Short mmCIF file of C-alpha atoms in Angstrom, two decimals:
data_model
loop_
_atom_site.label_atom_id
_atom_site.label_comp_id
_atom_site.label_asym_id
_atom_site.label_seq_id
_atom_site.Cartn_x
_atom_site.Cartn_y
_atom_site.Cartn_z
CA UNK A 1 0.00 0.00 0.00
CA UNK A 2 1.55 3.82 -1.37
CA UNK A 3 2.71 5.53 1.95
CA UNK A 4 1.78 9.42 1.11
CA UNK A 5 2.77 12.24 2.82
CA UNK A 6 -0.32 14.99 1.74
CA UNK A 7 1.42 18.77 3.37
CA UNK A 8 -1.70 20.63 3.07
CA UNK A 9 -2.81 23.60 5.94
CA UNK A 10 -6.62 23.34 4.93
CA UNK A 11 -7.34 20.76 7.66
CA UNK A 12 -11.17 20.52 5.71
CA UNK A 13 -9.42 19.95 1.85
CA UNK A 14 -6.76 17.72 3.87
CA UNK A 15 -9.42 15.49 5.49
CA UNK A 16 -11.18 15.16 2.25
CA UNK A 17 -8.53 14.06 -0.14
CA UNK A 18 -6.84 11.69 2.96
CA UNK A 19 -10.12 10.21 2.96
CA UNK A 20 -10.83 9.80 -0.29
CA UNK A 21 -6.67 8.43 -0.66
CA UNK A 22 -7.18 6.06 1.83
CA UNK A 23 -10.63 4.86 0.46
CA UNK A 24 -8.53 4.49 -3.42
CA UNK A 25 -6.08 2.01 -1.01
CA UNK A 26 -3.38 4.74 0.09
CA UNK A 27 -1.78 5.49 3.33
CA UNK A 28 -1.76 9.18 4.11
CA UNK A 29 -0.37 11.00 6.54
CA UNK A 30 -0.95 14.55 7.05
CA UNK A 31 1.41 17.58 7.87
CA UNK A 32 -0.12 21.33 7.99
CA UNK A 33 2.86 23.25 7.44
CA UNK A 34 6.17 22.47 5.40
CA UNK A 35 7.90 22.49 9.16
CA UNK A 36 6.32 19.72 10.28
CA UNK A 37 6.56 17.93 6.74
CA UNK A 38 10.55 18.01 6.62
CA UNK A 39 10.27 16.97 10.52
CA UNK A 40 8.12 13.65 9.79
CA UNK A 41 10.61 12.88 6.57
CA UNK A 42 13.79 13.61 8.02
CA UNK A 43 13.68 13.69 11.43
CA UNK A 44 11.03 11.01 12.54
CA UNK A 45 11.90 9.36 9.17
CA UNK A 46 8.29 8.14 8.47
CA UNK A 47 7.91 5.30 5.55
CA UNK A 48 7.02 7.50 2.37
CA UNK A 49 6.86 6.78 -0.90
CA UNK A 50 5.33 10.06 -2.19
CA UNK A 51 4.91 13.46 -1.35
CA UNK A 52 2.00 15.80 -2.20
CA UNK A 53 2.25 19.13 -1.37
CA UNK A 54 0.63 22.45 -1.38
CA UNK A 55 2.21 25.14 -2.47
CA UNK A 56 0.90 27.86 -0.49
CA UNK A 57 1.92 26.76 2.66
CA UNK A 58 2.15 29.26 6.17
CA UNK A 59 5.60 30.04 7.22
CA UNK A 60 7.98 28.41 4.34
CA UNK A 61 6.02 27.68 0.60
CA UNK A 62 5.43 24.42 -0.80
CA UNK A 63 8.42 25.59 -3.52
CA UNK A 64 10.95 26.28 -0.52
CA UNK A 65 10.20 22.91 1.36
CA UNK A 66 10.43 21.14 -2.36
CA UNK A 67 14.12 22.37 -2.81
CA UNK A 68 14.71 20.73 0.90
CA UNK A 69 13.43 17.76 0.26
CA UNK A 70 15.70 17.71 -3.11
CA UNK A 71 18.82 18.79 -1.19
CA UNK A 72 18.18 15.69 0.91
CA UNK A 73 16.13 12.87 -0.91
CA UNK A 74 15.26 11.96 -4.47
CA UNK A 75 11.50 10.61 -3.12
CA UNK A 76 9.06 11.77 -5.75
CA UNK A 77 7.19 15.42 -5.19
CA UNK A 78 3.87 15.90 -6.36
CA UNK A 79 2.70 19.80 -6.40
CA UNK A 80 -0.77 20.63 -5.36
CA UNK A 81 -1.16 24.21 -6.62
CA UNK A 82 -4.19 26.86 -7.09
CA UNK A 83 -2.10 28.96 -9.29
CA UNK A 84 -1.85 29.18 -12.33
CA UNK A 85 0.46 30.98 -13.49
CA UNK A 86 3.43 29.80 -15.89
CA UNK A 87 6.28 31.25 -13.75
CA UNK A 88 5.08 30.04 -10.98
CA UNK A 89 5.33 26.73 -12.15
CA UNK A 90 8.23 26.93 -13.76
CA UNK A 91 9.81 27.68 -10.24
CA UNK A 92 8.16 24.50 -9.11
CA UNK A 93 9.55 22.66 -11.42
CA UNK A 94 12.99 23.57 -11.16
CA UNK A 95 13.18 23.28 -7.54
CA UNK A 96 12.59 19.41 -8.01
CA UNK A 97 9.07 18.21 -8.25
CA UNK A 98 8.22 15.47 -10.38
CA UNK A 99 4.72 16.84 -11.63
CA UNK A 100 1.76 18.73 -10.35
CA UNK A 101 -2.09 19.40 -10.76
CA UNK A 102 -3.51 22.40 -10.00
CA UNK A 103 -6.41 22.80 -7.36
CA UNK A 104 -9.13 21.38 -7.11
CA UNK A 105 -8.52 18.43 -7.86
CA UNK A 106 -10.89 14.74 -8.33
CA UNK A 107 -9.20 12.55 -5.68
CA UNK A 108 -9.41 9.68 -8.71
CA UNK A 109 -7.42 12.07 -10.89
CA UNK A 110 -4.90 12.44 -8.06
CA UNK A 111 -4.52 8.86 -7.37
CA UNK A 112 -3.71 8.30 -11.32
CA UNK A 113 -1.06 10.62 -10.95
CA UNK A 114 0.18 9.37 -7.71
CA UNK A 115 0.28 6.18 -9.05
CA UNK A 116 2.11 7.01 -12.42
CA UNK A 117 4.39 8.73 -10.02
CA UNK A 118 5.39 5.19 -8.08
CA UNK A 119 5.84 3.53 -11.55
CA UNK A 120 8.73 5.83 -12.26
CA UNK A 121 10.17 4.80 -8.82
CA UNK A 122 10.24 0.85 -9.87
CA UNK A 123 13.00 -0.63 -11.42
CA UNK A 124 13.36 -0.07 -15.34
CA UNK A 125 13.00 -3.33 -17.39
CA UNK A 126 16.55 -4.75 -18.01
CA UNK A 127 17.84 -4.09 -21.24
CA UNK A 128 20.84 -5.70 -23.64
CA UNK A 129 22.88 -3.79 -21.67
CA UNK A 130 23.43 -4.04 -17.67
CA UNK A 131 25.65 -1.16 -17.74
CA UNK A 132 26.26 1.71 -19.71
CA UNK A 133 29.20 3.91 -20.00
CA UNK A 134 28.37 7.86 -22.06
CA UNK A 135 31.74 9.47 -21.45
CA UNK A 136 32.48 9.86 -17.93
CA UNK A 137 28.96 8.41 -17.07
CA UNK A 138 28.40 4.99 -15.86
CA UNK A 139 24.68 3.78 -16.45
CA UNK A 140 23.42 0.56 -14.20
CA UNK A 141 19.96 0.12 -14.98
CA UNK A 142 20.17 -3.31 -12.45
CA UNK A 143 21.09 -0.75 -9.58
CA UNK A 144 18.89 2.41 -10.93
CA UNK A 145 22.77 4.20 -10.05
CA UNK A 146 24.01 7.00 -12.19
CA UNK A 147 28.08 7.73 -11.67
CA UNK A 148 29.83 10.45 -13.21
CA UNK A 149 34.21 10.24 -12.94
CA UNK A 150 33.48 7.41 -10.09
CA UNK A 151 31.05 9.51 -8.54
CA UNK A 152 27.51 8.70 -7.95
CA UNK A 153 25.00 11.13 -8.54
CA UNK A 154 21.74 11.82 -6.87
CA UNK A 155 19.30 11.54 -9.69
CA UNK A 156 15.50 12.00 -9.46
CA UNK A 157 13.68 8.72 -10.70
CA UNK A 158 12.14 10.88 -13.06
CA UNK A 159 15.13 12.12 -14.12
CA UNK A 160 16.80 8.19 -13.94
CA UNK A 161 13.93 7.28 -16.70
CA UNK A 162 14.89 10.50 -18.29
CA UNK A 163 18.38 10.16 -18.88
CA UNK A 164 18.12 5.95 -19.58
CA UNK A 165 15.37 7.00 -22.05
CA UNK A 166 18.14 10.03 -24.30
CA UNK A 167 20.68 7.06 -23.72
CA UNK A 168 18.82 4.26 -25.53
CA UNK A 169 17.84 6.98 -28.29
CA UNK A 170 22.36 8.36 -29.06
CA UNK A 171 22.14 11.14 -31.81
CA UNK A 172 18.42 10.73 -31.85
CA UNK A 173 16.20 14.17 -31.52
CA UNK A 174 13.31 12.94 -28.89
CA UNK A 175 10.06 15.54 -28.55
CA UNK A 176 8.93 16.73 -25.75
CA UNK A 177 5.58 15.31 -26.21
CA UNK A 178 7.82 11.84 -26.82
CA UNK A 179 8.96 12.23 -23.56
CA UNK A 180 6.16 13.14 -22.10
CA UNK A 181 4.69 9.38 -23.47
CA UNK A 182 7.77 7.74 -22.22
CA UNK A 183 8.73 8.91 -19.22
CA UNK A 184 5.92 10.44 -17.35
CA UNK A 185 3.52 7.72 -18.73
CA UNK A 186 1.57 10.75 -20.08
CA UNK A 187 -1.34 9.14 -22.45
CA UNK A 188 -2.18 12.69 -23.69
CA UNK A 189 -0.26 16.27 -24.34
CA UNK A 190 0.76 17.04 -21.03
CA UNK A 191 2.69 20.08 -20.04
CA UNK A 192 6.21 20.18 -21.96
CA UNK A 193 7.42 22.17 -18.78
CA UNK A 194 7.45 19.24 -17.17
CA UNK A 195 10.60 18.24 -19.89
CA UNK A 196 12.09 21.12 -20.03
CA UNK A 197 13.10 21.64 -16.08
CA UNK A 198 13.50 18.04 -15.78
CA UNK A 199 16.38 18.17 -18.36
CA UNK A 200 17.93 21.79 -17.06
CA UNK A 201 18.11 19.70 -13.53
CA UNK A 202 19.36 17.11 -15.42
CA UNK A 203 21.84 18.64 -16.94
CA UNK A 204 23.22 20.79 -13.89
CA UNK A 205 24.06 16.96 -12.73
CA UNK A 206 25.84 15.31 -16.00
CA UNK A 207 26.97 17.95 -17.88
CA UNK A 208 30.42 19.68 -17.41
CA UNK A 209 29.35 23.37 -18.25
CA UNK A 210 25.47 23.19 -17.86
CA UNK A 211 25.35 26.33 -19.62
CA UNK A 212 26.93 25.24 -22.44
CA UNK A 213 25.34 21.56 -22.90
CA UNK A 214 27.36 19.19 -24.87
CA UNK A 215 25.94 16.27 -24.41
CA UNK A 216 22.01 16.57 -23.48
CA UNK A 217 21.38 19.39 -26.82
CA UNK A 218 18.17 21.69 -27.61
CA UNK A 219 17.13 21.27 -31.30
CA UNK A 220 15.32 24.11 -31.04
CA UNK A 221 11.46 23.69 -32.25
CA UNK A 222 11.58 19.55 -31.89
CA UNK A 223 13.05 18.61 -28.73
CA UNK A 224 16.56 17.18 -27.41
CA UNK A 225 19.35 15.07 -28.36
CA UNK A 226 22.01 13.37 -26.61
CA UNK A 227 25.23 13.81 -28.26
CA UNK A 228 27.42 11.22 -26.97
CA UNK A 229 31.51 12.01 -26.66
#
């Protein structure tokens, strides 16, 4: 059973969608504020496999407690937002969640998301090749590890699928609507945002001058290409 942590301060909207999670066969726990979020993850270390979480939170913002959770943890980040406007997710975005919806949401359209979510966090299905090497990166898809000069990185398992999926595809331009499909399991045009601040993070992580990409490349008006050394 999904262990959720929903960080929501509207104890009425929070006791609705926790009910309606549990009743869809989730475990949810509850944390008003982003405080008491990052205290149940990392310093009571409750079981989580997700987290959903507001964005306008009291005291620090759902964006703030996001980057937290990313300098600590690659567990998925789901953003619950009202807003909707583009910069505001874009922030989002980059600070490290995996996806959001924006309020209010059906609890049966949440749980589809949660769940495509989890999917992302379960090993890849093993291809011809165990491990693969891209320059200084090292590839195990049996481990789900990323290393880069001998050094593992902290990748995302968004941006694990991400990277796995421009690696089986060398000198190949992918979409963002591609991606989209393939990665975030998206059965219809879903936001291309969602690509395009998954690869900048992505990038800040592999490349050696993430301003000046070499390997992950923007063919601008299709999509990106991996350019291997």
């Amino acid at each position: 059973m999904p262990r959720l942590l929903l960080v929501e301060d509207d104890a009425v909207l929070a006791e609705a969608l926790s009910r309606a999670l549990r009743g869809l066969g989730h475990e949810v726990e509850v944390s008003p504020t982003g405080e008491h979020a990052l205290d149940t993850l990392f310093e009571r270390r409750s079981p989580t496999d997700a987290v959903l979480l507001d964005v306008m939170l009291p005291g620090i913002d759902g964006f703030e407690v996001c980057r937290r959770i990313r300098a600590r943890d690659t567990i998925p980040v789901l953003l619950l937002t009202a807003r909707s406007d583009p910069v505001d997710m874009v922030v989002g975005l980059e600070g490290g969640a995996d996806d959001y919806v924006v309020k209010p949401v059906e609890p049966r359209v949440l749980d589809a998301r949660v769940k495509t979510i989890l999917r992302r966090v379960a090993p890849a299905p093993q291809s011809r090749e165990g491990v693969r090497a891209i320059g200084e990166l090292e590839i195990d898809r049996t481990g789900m590890t990323v290393t880069k000069g001998g050094v593992e990185l902290r990748l995302t398992a968004t941006e694990m699928r991400l990277l796995m999926e421009f690696a089986d595809h060398p000198g190949q331009v992918l979409s963002r609507q591609a991606l989209l499909r393939r990665v975030w399991d998206y059965g219809y045009a879903g936001d291309s945002r969602l690509v395009d601040a998954a690869v900048a993070r992505l990038r800040g992580k592999i490349e050696p001058d993430p301003s000046r990409p070499t390997l992950l490349r923007t063919v601008r008006g299709f999509g990106y290409r991996m350019d291997p050394p």
